[in-house]
Coordinates of C-alpha atoms and ligand atoms in Angstrom, one line a residue:
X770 CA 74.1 117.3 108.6
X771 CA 72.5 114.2 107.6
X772 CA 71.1 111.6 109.9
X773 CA 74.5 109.1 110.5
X774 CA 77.4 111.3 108.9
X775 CA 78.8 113.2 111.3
X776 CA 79.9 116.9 110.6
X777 CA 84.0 115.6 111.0
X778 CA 83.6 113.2 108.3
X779 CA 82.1 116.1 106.1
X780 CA 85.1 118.4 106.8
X781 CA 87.5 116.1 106.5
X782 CA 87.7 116.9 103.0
X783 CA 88.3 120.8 103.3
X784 CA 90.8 121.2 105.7
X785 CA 89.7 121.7 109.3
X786 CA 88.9 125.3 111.0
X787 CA 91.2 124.4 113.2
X788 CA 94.1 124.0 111.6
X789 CA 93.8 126.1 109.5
X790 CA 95.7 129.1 111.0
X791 CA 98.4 126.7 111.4
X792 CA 98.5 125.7 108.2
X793 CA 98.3 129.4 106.3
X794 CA 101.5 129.9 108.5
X795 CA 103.7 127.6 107.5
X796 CA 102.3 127.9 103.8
X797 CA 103.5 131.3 104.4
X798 CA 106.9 130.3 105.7
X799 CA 106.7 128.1 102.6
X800 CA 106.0 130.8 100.2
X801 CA 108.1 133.9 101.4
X802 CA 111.2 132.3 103.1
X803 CA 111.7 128.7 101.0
X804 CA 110.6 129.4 97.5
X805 CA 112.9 132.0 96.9
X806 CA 116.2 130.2 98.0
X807 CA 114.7 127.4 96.0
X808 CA 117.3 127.5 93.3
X809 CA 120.0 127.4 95.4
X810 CA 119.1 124.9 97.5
X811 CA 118.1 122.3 94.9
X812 CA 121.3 122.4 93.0
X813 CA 123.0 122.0 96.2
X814 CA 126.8 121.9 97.6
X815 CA 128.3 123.3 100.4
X816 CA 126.9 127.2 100.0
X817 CA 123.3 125.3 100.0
X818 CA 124.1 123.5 103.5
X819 CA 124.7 126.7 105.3
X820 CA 121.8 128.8 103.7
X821 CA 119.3 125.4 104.7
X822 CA 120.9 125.7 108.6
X823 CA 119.9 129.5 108.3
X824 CA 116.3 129.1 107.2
X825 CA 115.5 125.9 109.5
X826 CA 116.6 128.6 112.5
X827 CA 113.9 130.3 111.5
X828 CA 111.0 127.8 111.3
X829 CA 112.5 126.6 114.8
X830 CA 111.9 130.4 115.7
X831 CA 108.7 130.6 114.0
X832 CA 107.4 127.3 116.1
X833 CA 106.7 126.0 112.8
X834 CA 109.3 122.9 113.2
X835 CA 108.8 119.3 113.2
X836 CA 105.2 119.9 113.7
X837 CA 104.1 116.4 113.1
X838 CA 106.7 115.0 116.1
X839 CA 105.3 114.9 119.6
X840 CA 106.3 117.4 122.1
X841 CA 108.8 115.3 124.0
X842 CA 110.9 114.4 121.5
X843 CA 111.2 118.6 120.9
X844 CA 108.1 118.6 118.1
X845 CA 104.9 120.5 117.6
X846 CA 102.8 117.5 118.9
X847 CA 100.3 117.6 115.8
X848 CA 98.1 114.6 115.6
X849 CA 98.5 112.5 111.9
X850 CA 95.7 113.7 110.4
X851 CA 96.2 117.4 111.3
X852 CA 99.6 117.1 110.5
X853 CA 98.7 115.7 106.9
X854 CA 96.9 118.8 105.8
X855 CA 100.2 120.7 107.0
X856 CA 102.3 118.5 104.4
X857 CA 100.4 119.7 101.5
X858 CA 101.7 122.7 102.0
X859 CA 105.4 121.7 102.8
X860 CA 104.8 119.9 99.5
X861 CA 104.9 123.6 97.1
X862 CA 108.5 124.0 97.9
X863 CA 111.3 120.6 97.7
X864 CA 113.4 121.6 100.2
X865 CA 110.6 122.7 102.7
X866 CA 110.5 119.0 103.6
X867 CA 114.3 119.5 105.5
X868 CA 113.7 123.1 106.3
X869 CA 110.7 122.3 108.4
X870 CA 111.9 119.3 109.9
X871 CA 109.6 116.9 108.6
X872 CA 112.1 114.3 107.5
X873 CA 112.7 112.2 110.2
X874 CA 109.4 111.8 111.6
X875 CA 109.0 108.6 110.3
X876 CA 112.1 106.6 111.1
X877 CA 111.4 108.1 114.4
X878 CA 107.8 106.8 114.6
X879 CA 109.5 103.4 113.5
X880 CA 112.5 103.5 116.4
X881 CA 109.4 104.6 118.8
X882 CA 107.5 101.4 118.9
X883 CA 110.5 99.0 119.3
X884 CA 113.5 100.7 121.0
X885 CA 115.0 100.4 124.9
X886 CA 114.6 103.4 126.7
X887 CA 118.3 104.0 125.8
X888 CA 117.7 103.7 122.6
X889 CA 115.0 106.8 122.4
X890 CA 117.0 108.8 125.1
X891 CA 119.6 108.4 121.8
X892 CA 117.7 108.8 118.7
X893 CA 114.4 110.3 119.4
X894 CA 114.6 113.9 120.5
X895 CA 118.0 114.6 118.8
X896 CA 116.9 113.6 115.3
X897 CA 113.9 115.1 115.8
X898 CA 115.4 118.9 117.0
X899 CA 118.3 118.0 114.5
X900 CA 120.9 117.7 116.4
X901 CA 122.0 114.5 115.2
X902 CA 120.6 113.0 111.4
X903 CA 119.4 109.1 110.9
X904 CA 120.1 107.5 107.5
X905 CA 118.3 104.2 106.4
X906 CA 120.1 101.9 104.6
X907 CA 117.7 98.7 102.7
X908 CA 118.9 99.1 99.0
X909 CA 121.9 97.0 97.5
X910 CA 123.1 97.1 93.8
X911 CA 123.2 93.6 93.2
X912 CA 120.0 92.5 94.1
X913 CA 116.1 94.1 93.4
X914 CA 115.6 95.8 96.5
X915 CA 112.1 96.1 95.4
X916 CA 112.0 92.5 97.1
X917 CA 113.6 93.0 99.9
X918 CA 114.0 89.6 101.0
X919 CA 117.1 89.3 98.4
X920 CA 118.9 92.0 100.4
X921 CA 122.7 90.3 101.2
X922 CA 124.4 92.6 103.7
X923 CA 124.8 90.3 106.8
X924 CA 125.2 90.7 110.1
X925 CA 126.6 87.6 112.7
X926 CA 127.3 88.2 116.4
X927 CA 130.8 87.6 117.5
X928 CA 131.4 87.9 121.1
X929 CA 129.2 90.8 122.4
X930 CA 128.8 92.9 119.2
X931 CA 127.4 92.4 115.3
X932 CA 129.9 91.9 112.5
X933 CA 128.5 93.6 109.4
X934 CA 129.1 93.0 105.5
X935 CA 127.7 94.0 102.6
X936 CA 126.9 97.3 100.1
X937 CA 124.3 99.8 99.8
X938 CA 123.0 102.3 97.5
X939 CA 120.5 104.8 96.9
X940 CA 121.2 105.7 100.7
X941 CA 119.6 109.5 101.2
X942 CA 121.8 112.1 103.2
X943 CA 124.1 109.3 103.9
X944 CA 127.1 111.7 103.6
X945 CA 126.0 113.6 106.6
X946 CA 124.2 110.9 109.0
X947 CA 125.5 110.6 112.2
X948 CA 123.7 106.8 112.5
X949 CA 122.7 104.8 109.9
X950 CA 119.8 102.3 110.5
X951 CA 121.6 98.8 108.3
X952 CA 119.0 96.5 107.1
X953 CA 120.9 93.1 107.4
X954 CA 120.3 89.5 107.1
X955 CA 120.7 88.3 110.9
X956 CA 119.4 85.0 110.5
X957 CA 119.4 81.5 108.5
X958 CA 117.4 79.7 106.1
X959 CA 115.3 77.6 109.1
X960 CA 113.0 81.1 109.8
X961 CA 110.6 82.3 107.5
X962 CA 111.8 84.6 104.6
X963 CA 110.3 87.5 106.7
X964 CA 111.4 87.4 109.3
X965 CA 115.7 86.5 108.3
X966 CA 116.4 90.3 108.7
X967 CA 116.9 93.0 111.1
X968 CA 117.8 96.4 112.0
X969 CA 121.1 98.0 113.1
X970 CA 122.3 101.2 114.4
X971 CA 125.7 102.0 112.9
X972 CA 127.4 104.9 114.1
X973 CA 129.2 107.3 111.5
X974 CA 132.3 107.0 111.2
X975 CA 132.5 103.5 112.1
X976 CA 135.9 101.3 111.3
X977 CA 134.9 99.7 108.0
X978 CA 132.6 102.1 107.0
X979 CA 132.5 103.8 104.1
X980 CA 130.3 106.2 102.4
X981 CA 131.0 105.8 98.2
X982 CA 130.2 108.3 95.0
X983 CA 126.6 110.2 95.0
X984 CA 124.6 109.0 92.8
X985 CA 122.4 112.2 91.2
X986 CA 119.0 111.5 90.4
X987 CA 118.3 112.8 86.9
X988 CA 121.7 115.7 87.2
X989 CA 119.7 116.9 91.0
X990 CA 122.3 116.8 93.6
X991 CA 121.1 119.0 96.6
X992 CA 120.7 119.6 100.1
X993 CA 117.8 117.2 100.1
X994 CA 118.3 115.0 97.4
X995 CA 121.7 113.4 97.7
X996 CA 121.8 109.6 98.0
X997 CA 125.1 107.7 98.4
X998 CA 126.9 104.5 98.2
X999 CA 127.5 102.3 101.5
X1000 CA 129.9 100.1 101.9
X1001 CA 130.2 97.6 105.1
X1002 CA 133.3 95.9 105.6
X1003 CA 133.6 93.7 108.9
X1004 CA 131.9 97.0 110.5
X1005 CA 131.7 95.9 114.7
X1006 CA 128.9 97.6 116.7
X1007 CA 127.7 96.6 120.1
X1008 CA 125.1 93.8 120.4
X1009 CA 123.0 96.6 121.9
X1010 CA 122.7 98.5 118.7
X1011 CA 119.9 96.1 117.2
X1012 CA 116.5 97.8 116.9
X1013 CA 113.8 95.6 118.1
X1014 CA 114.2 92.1 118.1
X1015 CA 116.0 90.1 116.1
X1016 CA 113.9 88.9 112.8
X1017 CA 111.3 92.1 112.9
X1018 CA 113.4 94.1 110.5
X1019 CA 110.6 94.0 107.8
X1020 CA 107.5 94.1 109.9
X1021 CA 108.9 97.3 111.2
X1022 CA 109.9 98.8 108.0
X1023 CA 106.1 98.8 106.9
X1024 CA 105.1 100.5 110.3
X1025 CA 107.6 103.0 109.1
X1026 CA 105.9 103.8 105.8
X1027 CA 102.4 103.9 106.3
X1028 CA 102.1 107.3 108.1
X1029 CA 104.6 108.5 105.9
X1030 CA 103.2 107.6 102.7
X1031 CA 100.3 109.5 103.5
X1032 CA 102.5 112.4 104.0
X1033 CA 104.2 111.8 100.8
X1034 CA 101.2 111.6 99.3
X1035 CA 99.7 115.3 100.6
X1036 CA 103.3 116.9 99.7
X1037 CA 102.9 115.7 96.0
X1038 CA 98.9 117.2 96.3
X1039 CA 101.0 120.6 97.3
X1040 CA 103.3 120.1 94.8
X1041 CA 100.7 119.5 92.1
X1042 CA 98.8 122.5 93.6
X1043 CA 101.6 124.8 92.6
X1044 CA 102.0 123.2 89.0
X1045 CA 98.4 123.2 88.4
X1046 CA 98.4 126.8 89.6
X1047 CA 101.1 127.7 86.8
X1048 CA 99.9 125.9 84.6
X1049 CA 96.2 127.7 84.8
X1050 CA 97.9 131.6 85.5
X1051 CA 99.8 130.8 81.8
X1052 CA 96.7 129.9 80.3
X1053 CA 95.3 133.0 80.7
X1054 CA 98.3 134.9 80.5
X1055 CA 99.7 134.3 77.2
X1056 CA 98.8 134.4 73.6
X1057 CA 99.0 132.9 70.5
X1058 CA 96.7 133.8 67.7
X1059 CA 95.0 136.8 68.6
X1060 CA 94.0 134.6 71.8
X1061 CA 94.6 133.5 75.4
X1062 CA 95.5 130.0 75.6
X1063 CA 92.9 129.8 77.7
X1064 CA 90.2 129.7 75.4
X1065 CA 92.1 126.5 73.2
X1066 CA 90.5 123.5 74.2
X1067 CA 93.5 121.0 74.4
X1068 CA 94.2 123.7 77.3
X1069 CA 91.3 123.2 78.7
X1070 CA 91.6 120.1 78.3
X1071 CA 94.7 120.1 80.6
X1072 CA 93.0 122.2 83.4
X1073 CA 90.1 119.3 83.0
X1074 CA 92.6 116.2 83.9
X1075 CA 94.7 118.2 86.2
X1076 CA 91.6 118.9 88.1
X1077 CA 90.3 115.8 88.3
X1078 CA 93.1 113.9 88.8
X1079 CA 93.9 116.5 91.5
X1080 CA 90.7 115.9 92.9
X1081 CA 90.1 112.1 93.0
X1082 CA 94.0 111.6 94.5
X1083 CA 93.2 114.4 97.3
X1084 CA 90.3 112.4 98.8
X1085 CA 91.7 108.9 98.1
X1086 CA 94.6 110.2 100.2
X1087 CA 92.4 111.5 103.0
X1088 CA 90.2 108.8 102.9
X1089 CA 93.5 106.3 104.0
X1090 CA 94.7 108.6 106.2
X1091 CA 91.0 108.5 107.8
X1092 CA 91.1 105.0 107.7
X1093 CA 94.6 104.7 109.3
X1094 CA 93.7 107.5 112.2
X1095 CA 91.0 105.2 113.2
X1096 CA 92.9 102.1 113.6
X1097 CA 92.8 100.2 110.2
X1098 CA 95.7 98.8 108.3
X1099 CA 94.4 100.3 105.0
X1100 CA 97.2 98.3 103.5
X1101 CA 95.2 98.7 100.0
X1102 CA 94.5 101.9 100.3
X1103 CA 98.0 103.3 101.0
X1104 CA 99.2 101.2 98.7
X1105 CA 96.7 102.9 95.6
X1106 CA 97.0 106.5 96.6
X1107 CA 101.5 105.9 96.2
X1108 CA 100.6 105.1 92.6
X1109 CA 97.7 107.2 92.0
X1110 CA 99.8 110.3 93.1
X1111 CA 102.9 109.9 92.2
X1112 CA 101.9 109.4 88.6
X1113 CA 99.3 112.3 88.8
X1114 CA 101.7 114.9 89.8
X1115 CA 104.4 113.7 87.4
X1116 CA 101.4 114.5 84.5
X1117 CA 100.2 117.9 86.1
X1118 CA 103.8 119.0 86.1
X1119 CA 104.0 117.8 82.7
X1120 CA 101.5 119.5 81.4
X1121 CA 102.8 123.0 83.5
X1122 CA 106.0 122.7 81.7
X1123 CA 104.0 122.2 78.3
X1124 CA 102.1 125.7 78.7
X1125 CA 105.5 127.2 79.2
X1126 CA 107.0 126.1 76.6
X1127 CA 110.8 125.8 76.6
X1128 CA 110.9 128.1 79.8
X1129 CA 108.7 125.3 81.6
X1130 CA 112.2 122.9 81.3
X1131 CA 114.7 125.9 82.3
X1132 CA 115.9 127.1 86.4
X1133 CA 113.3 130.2 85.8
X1134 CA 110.4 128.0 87.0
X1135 CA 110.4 125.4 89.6
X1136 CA 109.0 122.8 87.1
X1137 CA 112.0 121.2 86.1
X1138 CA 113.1 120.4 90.1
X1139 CA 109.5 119.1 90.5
X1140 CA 109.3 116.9 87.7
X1141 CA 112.4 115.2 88.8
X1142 CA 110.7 114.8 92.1
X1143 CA 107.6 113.4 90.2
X1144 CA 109.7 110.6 87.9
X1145 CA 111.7 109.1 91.1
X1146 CA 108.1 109.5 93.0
X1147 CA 107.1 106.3 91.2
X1148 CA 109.9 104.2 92.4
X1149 CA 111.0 105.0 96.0
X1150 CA 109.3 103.6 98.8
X1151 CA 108.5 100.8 96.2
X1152 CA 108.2 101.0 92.6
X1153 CA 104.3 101.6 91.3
X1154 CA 104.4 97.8 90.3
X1155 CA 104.7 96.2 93.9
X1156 CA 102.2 98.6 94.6
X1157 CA 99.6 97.8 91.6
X1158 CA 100.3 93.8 92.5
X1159 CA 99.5 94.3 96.2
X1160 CA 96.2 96.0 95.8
X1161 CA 95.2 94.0 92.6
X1162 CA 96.0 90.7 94.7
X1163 CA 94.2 92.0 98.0
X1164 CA 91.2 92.8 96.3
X1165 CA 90.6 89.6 94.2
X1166 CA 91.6 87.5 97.3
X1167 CA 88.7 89.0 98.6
X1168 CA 86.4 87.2 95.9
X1169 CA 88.1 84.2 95.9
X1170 CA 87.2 84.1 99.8
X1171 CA 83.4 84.6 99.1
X1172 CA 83.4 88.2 99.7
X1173 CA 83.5 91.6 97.4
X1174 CA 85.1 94.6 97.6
X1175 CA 81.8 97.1 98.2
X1176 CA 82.9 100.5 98.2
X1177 CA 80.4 101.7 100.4
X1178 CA 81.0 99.5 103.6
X1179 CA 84.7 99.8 103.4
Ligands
FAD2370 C1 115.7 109.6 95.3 C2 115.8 108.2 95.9 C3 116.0 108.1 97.3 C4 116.2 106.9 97.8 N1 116.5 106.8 99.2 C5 116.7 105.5 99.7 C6 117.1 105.4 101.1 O1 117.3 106.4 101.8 N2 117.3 104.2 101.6 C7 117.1 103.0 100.9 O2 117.3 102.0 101.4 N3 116.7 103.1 99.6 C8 116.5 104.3 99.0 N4 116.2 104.4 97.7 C9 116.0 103.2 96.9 C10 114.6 102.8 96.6 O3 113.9 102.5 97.7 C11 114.7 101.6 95.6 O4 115.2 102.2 94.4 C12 113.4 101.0 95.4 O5 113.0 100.2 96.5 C13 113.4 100.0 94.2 O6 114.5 99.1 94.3 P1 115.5 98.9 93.2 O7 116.1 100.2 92.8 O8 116.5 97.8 93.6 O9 114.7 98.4 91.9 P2 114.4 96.9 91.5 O10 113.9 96.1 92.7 O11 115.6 96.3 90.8 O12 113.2 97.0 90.6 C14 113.4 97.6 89.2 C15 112.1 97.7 88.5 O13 111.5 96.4 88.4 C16 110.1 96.5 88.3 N5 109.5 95.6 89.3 C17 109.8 95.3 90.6 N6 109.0 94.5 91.1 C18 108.0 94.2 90.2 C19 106.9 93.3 90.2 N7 106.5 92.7 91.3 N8 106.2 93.3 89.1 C20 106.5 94.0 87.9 N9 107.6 94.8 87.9 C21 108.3 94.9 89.0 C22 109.8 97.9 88.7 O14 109.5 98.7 87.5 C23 111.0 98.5 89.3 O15 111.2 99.9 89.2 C24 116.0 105.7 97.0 C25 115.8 105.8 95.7 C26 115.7 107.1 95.1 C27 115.4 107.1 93.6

């Protein structure tokens, strides 16, 4: 090892001994008990509920459940960084990301650094083991939720409990949440944009509460993928069911998504992983012209971008989530690697479904599901644009300050 890099910051881009048994496991679980049911769970309805309760008994049994969640709250206690490198293999099946118990990790992480001790009695180790499910409601139809700051559901205290108006969309597993975390507007014009809005647990079924139409992304409704309507109509909940205080709503939605971009991030590496490794068994497979297609060069071509664009994402993504283990914001960073990987595993998985041909757009192969996945990649947790403008703004603040952005020292 050479003087001043330590061996852990060589490793980090391979993925530690360590974990690794861990991590062959669950890709195991992944492989053999997901990717089969795969079709059935993706296109969803009630048969798909009951086969998903099945198979997350068994990664409960197999100790390979919510590994990323600390051991208290009923998790595997895996630290972030670890538990990235487990992600990218949840990410080579769609559904593994429910099956394994990886979805509410986040909103948990979010409720963890605010709530009363009620409040995580409540939430934290029953969402985590599953007993009860979290929805979390920003997005409204009449506004660009992209800015959240336009969002108009309110919320007013009356007497000892919130009052709460307004509509929703785009709200996932809303149909089966037992709380749904509102985003509202609790306060006036006097306070900083910022800081007007706040969070609310709402129970489900609440008086007023209504959950509206699904809305299917690109024909997928499924187990996983179903996002609904919400509508708020004079909807009373205790005082006591804020999150935080009031005015933080914002600040503690970012804490929410940092950690869990990353994790997006490694599940579209694994899901990219899978495509490229289609995409590279057809080329050698099949023939056209008294040749593999293989030895085409616009083939090779594809294997040549996939790769790279494989590569470079991969250890922009593990260089943020270095950056955040050791205590930095790394806004720009997990910012970029959103972009940079949602848009590279919506053209690896492109250019798996080319190679196949029309079989690449058909239920045989798992493209179809994961190019869905891919498109709506670029738009959830905050369309590519807001992304592009943050980073593009941080960095030439930078100049404009008298500094530059050196690569090396950051
Ligand atoms: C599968 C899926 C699941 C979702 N789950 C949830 C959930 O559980 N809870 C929840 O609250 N929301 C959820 N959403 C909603 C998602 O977070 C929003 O769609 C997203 O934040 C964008 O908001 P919007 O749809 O209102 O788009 P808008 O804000 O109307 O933006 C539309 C487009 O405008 C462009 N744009 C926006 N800002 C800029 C800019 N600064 N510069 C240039 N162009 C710009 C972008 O191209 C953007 O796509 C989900 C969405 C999907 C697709």
């Amino acid at each position: 090892v050479a003087a001043g890099i330590d061996s852990d910051t060589l490793l980090a881009f391979a993925v530690p001994d360590g974990i690794r048994p861990l991590r062959d496991r669950v890709a195991e679980f992944v492989e053999k008990e997901i990717q089969p049911h795969e079709a059935a769970l993706s296109y969803g309805g009630p048969p798909a509920r009951t086969l998903a309760k099945e198979l997350e008994q068994k990664a409960k049994a197999a100790g390979l459940w919510a590994l990323g969640a600390p051991r208290e709250w009923g998790g595997g206690g895996l630290a972030h960084l670890d538990y990235s490198y487990i992600n990218e293999v949840v990410g080579r099946s769609g559904p593994a990301v429910q099956i394994l118990g990886t979805i509410p990790l986040h909103t948990c992480q979010m409720i963890d650094l605010v709530a009363t001790e009620e409040q995580k009695r409540n939430f934290l180790g029953p969402a985590t083991t599953g007993e009860i499910r979290l929805a979390f409601a920003v997005t409204e139809p009449d506004v660009a939720s992209s800015d959240p700051t336009q969002i108009q559901t309110r919320a007013e205290l009356d007497g000892g409990e919130w009052v709460i108006n307004g509509k929703k969309w785009f709200i996932s597993a809303a149909d089966r949440a037992d709380w749904i975390i509102v985003m509202a507007r609790t306060e006036g014009d006097d306070v900083k944009r910022h800081e007007r809005f706040s969070m609310i647990f709402v129970p489900v079924p609440s008086a007023g509460l209504v959950v509206g139409e699904e809305l299917r992304v690109l024909g997928l409704n499924s187990i996983i993928s179903g996002h609904y309507e919400v509508f708020l109509d004079d909807v009373r909940v205790p005082a006591g069911n804020l999150l935080g205080t009031r005015g933080q709503g914002f600040l503690l939605a970012q804490e929410r998504l940092a950690w869990g971009r990353i994790y997006h991030c490694m599940r579209w590496l694994g899901a990219a992983q899978r495509a490229f490794n289609l995409l590279c068994i057809r080329a050698n497979s099949r023939q056209t012209g008294g040749a593999p297609l293989a030895d085409r060069q616009l083939v090779q071509q594809m294997v040549f971008d996939s790769y790279t664009e494989m590569q470079g994402a991969r250890l922009m993504v593990l260089d943020a989530a270095a950056k955040l283990q050791s205590g930095k914001q790394a806004r720009v960073e997990v910012s970029a690697i959103k972009v940079v990987c949602a848009r590279m595993l919506g053209r690896v998985v492109d250019r798996a479904i080319q190679v196949y041909g029309a079989e690449g757009l058909s239920q045989r192969l798992p493209l179809e599901i994961m190019y869905r996945e891919a498109r709506y990649g670029r738009i959830v947790d905050g369309p590519d644009e807001v992304h592009i403008q943050r980073v593009g703004r941080s960095i030439l603040r930078e100049y404009r300050e008298g500094r530059d952005w050196d690569f090396g020292y950051r």
